[in-house]
Amino acid sequence: MDAGVAAILGSAVGVAGTTVAAVVAAWSTRWQVRSQAYLEHHRWRREVRQAAYSALITEAVAAEEGLRGAWTALSGAGPVHLEEAMERIRAAENLVSAARRAASTVAVEGSTAVVESADALTTALGIALSDLFSWHADSLRGAGTDTWRDRHAAHVLEARARLKDFTGSARAALDDEPCSAG
């Protein structure tokens, strides 16, 4: 082989090697950028879900406290204090409504299991609230209220159990999310 052919072959190998190295580097960079974008997207989605779940938990705790406060006011309310008890019931109604609004964000952001837990929670809060209105109406008529007192207490405990279930579902959903690109 003469020197000219060797030079041409050497140049061709050099160009091919440089081209292959450039393609591999470009592919590697593209893969890294896509992996980083994937991770950032999932991190952002997790933060959105976590905020939605936390907001519902916060609102549900406030609603439960409002329901218990209304229960206390209604339990001790004589005929002259029923108006004050109704104010507490209305305040509890606003808190339950806030929990329902927070649940609507969970309905958009959450997994099926989390959404079902959120629905069970807001349903339980709504039932406990409904008990208070019925109890108040019976109190205005002078009807017996012991049944409502016990029923409402049971429904508040049910709401607390549904809150615990929701918290567990939310935590499990957040823990199950992917944390690395594959």
XYZ file of N, CA and C in Angstrom:
546
model
N 0.861 -1.153 0.000
C 0.000 0.000 0.000
C 0.912 1.223 0.000
N 0.599 2.117 -0.871
C 1.442 3.303 -0.934
C 0.977 4.335 0.082
N 1.742 5.346 0.278
C 1.491 6.359 1.306
C 0.209 7.130 1.042
N -0.143 7.371 -0.197
C -1.360 8.120 -0.539
C -2.619 7.374 -0.124
N -2.655 6.081 -0.401
C -3.819 5.264 -0.035
C -3.915 5.166 1.480
N -2.779 4.998 2.124
C -2.773 4.916 3.589
C -3.287 6.208 4.195
N -2.920 7.327 3.615
C -3.379 8.624 4.125
C -4.881 8.770 3.936
N -5.372 8.351 2.780
C -6.814 8.438 2.518
C -7.576 7.521 3.465
N -7.106 6.293 3.634
C -7.767 5.363 4.561
C -7.709 5.885 5.993
N -6.584 6.423 6.367
C -6.453 6.991 7.716
C -7.410 8.143 7.928
N -7.539 8.981 6.927
C -8.469 10.114 7.019
C -9.908 9.619 7.109
N -10.236 8.606 6.307
C -11.599 8.060 6.312
C -11.930 7.458 7.671
N -10.994 6.717 8.229
C -11.210 6.136 9.559
C -11.361 7.241 10.595
N -10.566 8.270 10.489
C -10.656 9.397 11.420
C -11.999 10.102 11.328
N -12.452 10.334 10.095
C -13.756 10.989 9.892
C -14.867 10.094 10.426
N -14.799 8.796 10.121
C -15.829 7.867 10.592
C -15.840 7.810 12.116
N -14.665 7.755 12.706
C -14.587 7.717 14.175
C -15.142 8.979 14.801
N -14.814 10.108 14.230
C -15.312 11.388 14.740
C -16.827 11.467 14.584
N -17.326 11.002 13.444
C -18.773 11.020 13.196
C -19.498 10.114 14.184
N -18.993 8.908 14.380
C -19.607 7.981 15.339
C -19.566 8.574 16.742
N -18.456 9.160 17.115
C -18.343 9.772 18.446
C -19.339 10.919 18.599
N -19.508 11.713 17.550
C -20.459 12.828 17.607
C -21.895 12.321 17.724
N -22.221 11.272 16.975
C -23.572 10.692 17.037
C -23.834 10.119 18.426
N -22.872 9.387 18.963
C -23.027 8.819 20.307
C -23.169 9.930 21.346
N -22.380 10.966 21.235
C -22.465 12.089 22.177
C -23.820 12.783 22.068
N -24.298 12.983 20.841
C -25.606 13.624 20.646
C -26.718 12.752 21.215
N -26.654 11.462 20.939
C -27.673 10.547 21.454
C -27.647 10.532 22.975
N -26.460 10.490 23.559
C -26.318 10.472 25.013
C -26.869 11.753 25.632
N -26.549 12.875 25.033
C -27.053 14.158 25.535
C -28.572 14.205 25.435
N -29.105 13.762 24.317
C -30.563 13.738 24.138
C -31.208 12.846 25.193
N -30.635 11.686 25.431
C -31.183 10.764 26.422
C -31.157 11.407 27.810
N -30.056 12.074 28.153
C -29.954 12.732 29.457
C -30.985 13.847 29.596
N -31.171 14.629 28.550
C -32.152 15.721 28.588
C -33.557 15.153 28.757
N -33.874 14.111 28.013
C -35.203 13.491 28.131
C -35.400 12.873 29.513
N -34.375 12.228 30.028
C -34.467 11.641 31.367
C -34.689 12.721 32.414
N -33.962 13.811 32.294
C -34.113 14.916 33.242
C -35.507 15.531 33.137
N -35.999 15.695 31.922
C -37.344 16.249 31.728
C -38.392 15.319 32.335
N -38.209 14.017 32.140
C -39.119 13.024 32.716
C -39.127 13.139 34.241
N -37.946 13.195 34.828
C -37.849 13.296 36.285
C -38.461 14.594 36.799
N -38.183 15.695 36.135
C -38.734 16.990 36.551
C -40.252 16.997 36.437
N -40.766 16.423 35.362
C -42.218 16.360 35.189
C -42.853 15.550 36.310
N -42.300 14.400 36.621
C -42.867 13.566 37.685
C -42.700 14.206 39.058
N -41.625 14.899 39.266
C -41.434 15.616 40.527
C -42.498 16.707 40.663
N -42.710 17.447 39.585
C -43.724 18.504 39.592
C -45.114 17.923 39.819
N -45.457 16.825 39.131
C -46.774 16.184 39.311
C -46.940 15.701 40.748
N -45.891 15.155 41.327
C -45.962 14.685 42.707
C -46.220 15.857 43.647
N -45.550 16.982 43.407
C -45.754 18.158 44.255
C -47.186 18.673 44.152
N -47.747 18.657 42.947
C -49.137 19.089 42.754
C -50.079 18.151 43.500
N -49.856 16.854 43.361
C -50.706 15.879 44.061
C -50.566 16.026 45.573
N -49.346 16.155 46.023
C -49.121 16.289 47.459
C -49.834 17.527 47.999
N -49.787 18.622 47.280
C -50.480 19.846 47.712
C -51.990 19.632 47.740
N -52.529 18.950 46.734
C -53.970 18.685 46.695
C -54.385 17.781 47.852
N -53.606 16.734 48.097
C -53.935 15.806 49.178
C -53.833 16.504 50.535
N -52.792 17.294 50.713
C -52.614 18.018 51.978
C -53.739 19.015 52.209
N -54.166 19.689 51.143
C -55.262 20.656 51.278
C -56.540 19.960 51.721
N -56.835 18.798 51.149
C -58.043 18.077 51.558
C -57.933 17.621 53.008
N -56.781 17.118 53.397
C -56.606 16.685 54.787
C -56.815 17.863 55.731
N -56.229 19.003 55.413
C -56.369 20.195 56.256
C -57.830 20.617 56.362
N -58.521 20.668 55.231
C -59.932 21.086 55.229
C -60.817 20.060 55.930
N -60.521 18.783 55.760
C -61.328 17.745 56.410
C -61.155 17.780 57.924
N -59.938 18.020 58.389
C -59.707 18.140 59.837
C -60.482 19.334 60.381
N -60.443 20.452 59.673
C -61.193 21.638 60.105
C -62.692 21.352 60.110
N -63.182 20.641 59.097
C -64.608 20.302 59.034
C -64.997 19.393 60.195
N -64.155 18.409 60.475
C -64.441 17.506 61.600
C -64.498 18.283 62.910
N -63.561 19.193 63.097
C -63.570 20.012 64.313
C -64.820 20.882 64.367
N -65.226 21.433 63.224
C -66.448 22.230 63.167
C -67.680 21.403 63.481
N -67.717 20.180 62.970
C -68.845 19.287 63.259
C -68.901 18.945 64.745
N -67.734 18.690 65.332
C -67.716 18.390 66.771
C -68.127 19.608 67.588
N -67.703 20.797 67.168
C -68.099 22.018 67.866
C -69.597 22.246 67.785
N -70.175 21.991 66.625
C -71.628 22.128 66.474
C -72.343 21.079 67.315
N -71.795 19.865 67.371
C -72.374 18.803 68.199
C -72.399 19.243 69.657
N -71.292 19.807 70.116
C -71.204 20.274 71.503
C -72.228 21.372 71.763
N -72.332 22.315 70.846
C -73.292 23.413 71.017
C -74.718 22.891 71.019
N -75.014 21.958 70.151
C -76.374 21.425 70.054
C -76.693 20.495 71.215
N -75.693 19.778 71.715
C -75.915 18.869 72.849
C -76.351 19.625 74.087
N -75.749 20.774 74.310
C -76.069 21.533 75.512
C -77.088 22.624 75.284
N -77.635 22.705 74.088
C -78.531 23.810 73.762
C -79.917 23.584 74.332
N -80.315 24.527 75.136
C -81.712 24.570 75.529
C -82.450 25.369 74.477
N -83.738 25.540 74.649
C -84.523 26.267 73.645
C -83.979 27.662 73.328
N -83.366 28.332 74.292
C -82.876 29.690 74.047
C -81.538 29.694 73.311
N -80.845 28.580 73.250
C -79.520 28.522 72.625
C -79.528 27.854 71.247
N -80.708 27.546 70.743
C -80.768 26.863 69.449
C -80.284 27.756 68.308
N -80.475 29.052 68.434
C -79.989 29.959 67.391
C -78.454 29.949 67.353
N -77.846 29.950 68.522
C -76.381 29.871 68.593
C -75.884 28.542 68.023
N -76.612 27.470 68.324
C -76.242 26.161 67.783
C -76.332 26.171 66.256
N -77.357 26.857 65.717
C -77.492 26.927 64.255
C -76.323 27.697 63.640
N -75.831 28.705 64.319
C -74.653 29.427 63.818
C -73.455 28.490 63.715
N -73.303 27.638 64.707
C -72.198 26.657 64.675
C -72.398 25.644 63.543
N -73.657 25.255 63.335
C -73.951 24.307 62.253
C -73.633 24.947 60.902
N -73.999 26.202 60.725
C -73.699 26.914 59.470
C -72.181 27.042 59.266
N -71.468 27.301 60.350
C -70.002 27.370 60.252
C -69.442 26.009 59.841
N -69.987 24.935 60.419
C -69.554 23.584 60.042
C -69.891 23.304 58.581
N -71.029 23.804 58.130
C -71.423 23.629 56.728
C -70.392 24.281 55.799
N -69.931 25.467 56.154
C -68.902 26.140 55.349
C -67.606 25.334 55.318
N -67.257 24.733 56.450
C -66.031 23.929 56.513
C -66.159 22.652 55.681
N -67.336 22.025 55.729
C -67.564 20.827 54.909
C -67.517 21.207 53.426
N -68.081 22.363 53.085
C -68.026 22.830 51.690
C -66.583 23.053 51.245
N -65.757 23.596 52.117
C -64.341 23.798 51.784
C -63.653 22.454 51.546
N -63.997 21.453 52.340
C -63.424 20.115 52.137
C -63.873 19.544 50.791
N -65.125 19.775 50.433
C -65.612 19.292 49.131
C -64.882 19.981 47.978
N -64.621 21.268 48.121
C -63.866 21.980 47.077
C -62.446 21.416 46.956
N -61.831 21.141 48.087
C -60.486 20.546 48.056
C -60.528 19.161 47.412
N -61.610 18.427 47.657
C -61.751 17.094 47.057
C -61.896 17.177 45.542
N -62.432 18.281 45.036
C -62.562 18.411 43.582
C -61.186 18.489 42.921
N -60.218 19.093 43.583
C -58.852 19.116 43.048
C -58.254 17.716 43.096
N -58.517 16.994 44.167
C -58.041 15.611 44.273
C -58.650 14.764 43.159
N -59.922 15.037 42.810
C -60.580 14.275 41.745
C -59.856 14.438 40.412
N -59.248 15.587 40.195
C -58.512 15.830 38.954
C -57.100 15.251 39.034
N -56.460 15.399 40.164
C -55.042 15.056 40.299
C -54.777 13.635 40.786
N -55.720 13.042 41.508
C -55.444 11.787 42.194
C -55.685 10.539 41.370
N -55.148 9.447 41.874
C -55.398 8.136 41.279
C -56.816 7.700 41.639
N -57.284 6.645 41.024
C -58.636 6.151 41.283
C -58.824 5.819 42.758
N -57.868 5.144 43.359
C -57.988 4.767 44.773
C -58.058 5.997 45.673
N -57.263 6.995 45.382
C -57.252 8.214 46.194
C -58.567 8.970 46.016
N -59.055 9.046 44.793
C -60.321 9.741 44.529
C -61.469 9.039 45.248
N -61.483 7.717 45.221
C -62.533 6.975 45.926
C -62.468 7.235 47.428
N -61.274 7.287 47.987
C -61.121 7.595 49.416
C -61.591 9.011 49.720
N -61.287 9.949 48.839
C -61.726 11.338 49.026
C -63.247 11.429 48.966
N -63.855 10.697 48.032
C -65.319 10.692 47.934
C -65.953 10.124 49.198
N -65.387 9.032 49.712
C -65.918 8.437 50.942
C -65.795 9.414 52.108
N -64.695 10.139 52.154
C -64.478 11.121 53.212
C -65.504 12.245 53.137
N -65.672 12.844 51.967
C -66.610 13.966 51.863
C -68.052 13.504 52.047
N -68.362 12.279 51.645
C -69.703 11.735 51.892
C -69.947 11.600 53.389
N -68.972 11.078 54.112
C -69.115 10.919 55.567
C -69.267 12.273 56.254
N -68.505 13.261 55.820
C -68.644 14.605 56.394
C -70.032 15.167 56.104
N -70.529 14.955 54.894
C -71.862 15.433 54.520
C -72.966 14.778 55.327
N -72.838 13.494 55.587
C -73.839 12.784 56.396
C -73.839 13.323 57.817
N -72.660 13.529 58.376
C -72.574 14.074 59.737
C -73.184 15.473 59.793
N -72.975 16.266 58.765
C -73.567 17.605 58.704
C -75.085 17.518 58.598
N -75.566 16.630 57.768
C -77.011 16.444 57.610
C -77.665 16.062 58.936
N -76.979 15.227 59.709
C -77.488 14.859 61.038
C -77.719 16.094 61.898
N -76.783 17.029 61.840
C -76.899 18.237 62.665
C -78.130 19.049 62.292
N -78.396 19.194 61.003
C -79.584 19.941 60.579
C -80.862 19.235 61.034
N -80.899 17.911 60.899
C -82.081 17.158 61.344
C -82.241 17.237 62.853
N -81.152 17.113 63.557
C -81.163 17.198 65.017
C -81.679 18.570 65.450
N -81.194 19.612 64.806
C -81.629 20.974 65.135
C -83.126 21.135 64.878
N -83.602 20.612 63.740
C -85.032 20.711 63.415
C -85.875 19.996 64.462
N -85.450 18.808 64.885
C -86.182 18.085 65.934
C -86.136 18.846 67.250
N -85.020 19.485 67.539
C -84.907 20.268 68.777
C -85.873 21.443 68.759
N -86.039 22.072 67.616
C -86.988 23.186 67.499
C -88.418 22.727 67.752
N -88.735 21.510 67.325
C -90.082 20.960 67.533
C -90.258 20.373 68.923
N -89.180 20.301 69.683
C -89.258 19.719 71.015
C -89.247 18.203 71.006
N -88.865 17.611 69.888
C -88.808 16.146 69.785
C -87.558 15.640 70.499
N -87.543 14.367 70.798
C -86.383 13.752 71.443
C -85.164 13.816 70.537
N -84.031 14.089 71.124
C -82.813 14.267 70.318
C -81.704 13.280 70.672
N -81.960 12.372 71.600
C -80.907 11.425 71.986
C -80.439 10.585 70.801
N -81.372 10.185 69.957
C -81.010 9.378 68.794
C -80.077 10.152 67.872
N -80.379 11.446 67.658
C -79.534 12.261 66.797
C -78.151 12.446 67.402
N -78.103 12.624 68.702
C -76.813 12.815 69.377
C -75.919 11.597 69.130
N -76.471 10.416 69.351
C -75.691 9.184 69.166
C -75.349 8.944 67.691
N -76.331 9.205 66.843
C -76.125 8.982 65.413
C -75.031 9.916 64.879
N -75.108 11.177 65.275
C -74.109 12.137 64.805
C -72.712 11.759 65.310
N -72.626 11.360 66.563
C -71.324 10.956 67.111
C -70.746 9.790 66.302
N -71.598 8.837 65.944
C -71.139 7.695 65.141
C -70.685 8.147 63.751
N -71.403 9.096 63.170
C -71.031 9.560 61.833
C -69.749 10.396 61.848
N -69.512 11.123 62.916
C -68.244 11.859 63.022
C -67.084 10.868 63.158
N -67.296 9.803 63.918
C -66.260 8.762 64.016
C -66.022 8.109 62.653
N -67.094 7.917 61.892
C -66.962 7.365 60.539
C -66.155 8.321 59.653
N -66.423 9.608 59.773
C -65.669 10.599 58.991
C -64.191 10.564 59.380
N -63.924 10.423 60.658
C -62.528 10.341 61.112
C -61.850 9.101 60.522
N -62.570 7.978 60.480
C -62.010 6.756 59.890
C -61.755 6.940 58.393
N -62.686 7.617 57.697
C -62.494 7.871 56.264
C -61.322 8.824 56.023
N -61.110 9.766 56.943
C -59.952 10.662 56.845
C -58.661 9.860 56.979
N -58.653 8.932 57.906
C -57.472 8.078 58.083
C -57.236 7.232 56.824
N -58.319 6.697 56.245
C -58.195 5.918 55.005
C -57.649 6.776 53.866
N -58.185 7.995 53.743
C -57.716 8.889 52.680
C -56.235 9.197 52.856
N -55.842 9.497 54.076
C -54.439 9.820 54.342
C -53.539 8.649 53.939
N -53.957 7.441 54.276
C -53.185 6.258 53.890
C -53.133 6.063 52.383
N -54.264 6.262 51.710
C -54.299 6.130 50.245
C -53.417 7.175 49.577
N -53.480 8.398 50.084
C -52.670 9.477 49.511
C -51.185 9.183 49.701
N -50.825 8.750 50.891
C -49.418 8.441 51.162
C -48.940 7.307 50.255
N -49.750 6.259 50.124
C -49.366 5.127 49.278
C -49.224 5.555 47.818
N -50.135 6.405 47.351
C -50.061 6.863 45.959
C -48.797 7.680 45.722
N -48.458 8.528 46.661
C -47.241 9.336 46.510
C -45.989 8.466 46.581
N -46.009 7.453 47.430
C -44.851 6.562 47.551
C -44.670 5.677 46.322
N -45.773 5.380 45.615
C -45.712 4.499 44.448
C -45.268 5.201 43.177
N -45.180 6.528 43.202
C -44.818 7.253 41.987
C -43.361 6.991 41.625
N -43.082 6.929 40.316
C -41.696 6.675 39.890
C -40.784 7.826 40.284
N -39.573 7.470 40.661
C -38.627 8.519 41.057
C -37.352 8.482 40.227
N -37.306 7.618 39.221
C -36.137 7.622 38.336
C -36.575 7.248 36.932
N -35.845 7.727 35.971
C -36.149 7.411 34.572
C -35.617 6.030 34.253
N -36.359 5.296 33.474
C -35.901 3.971 33.175
C -35.963 3.720 31.752
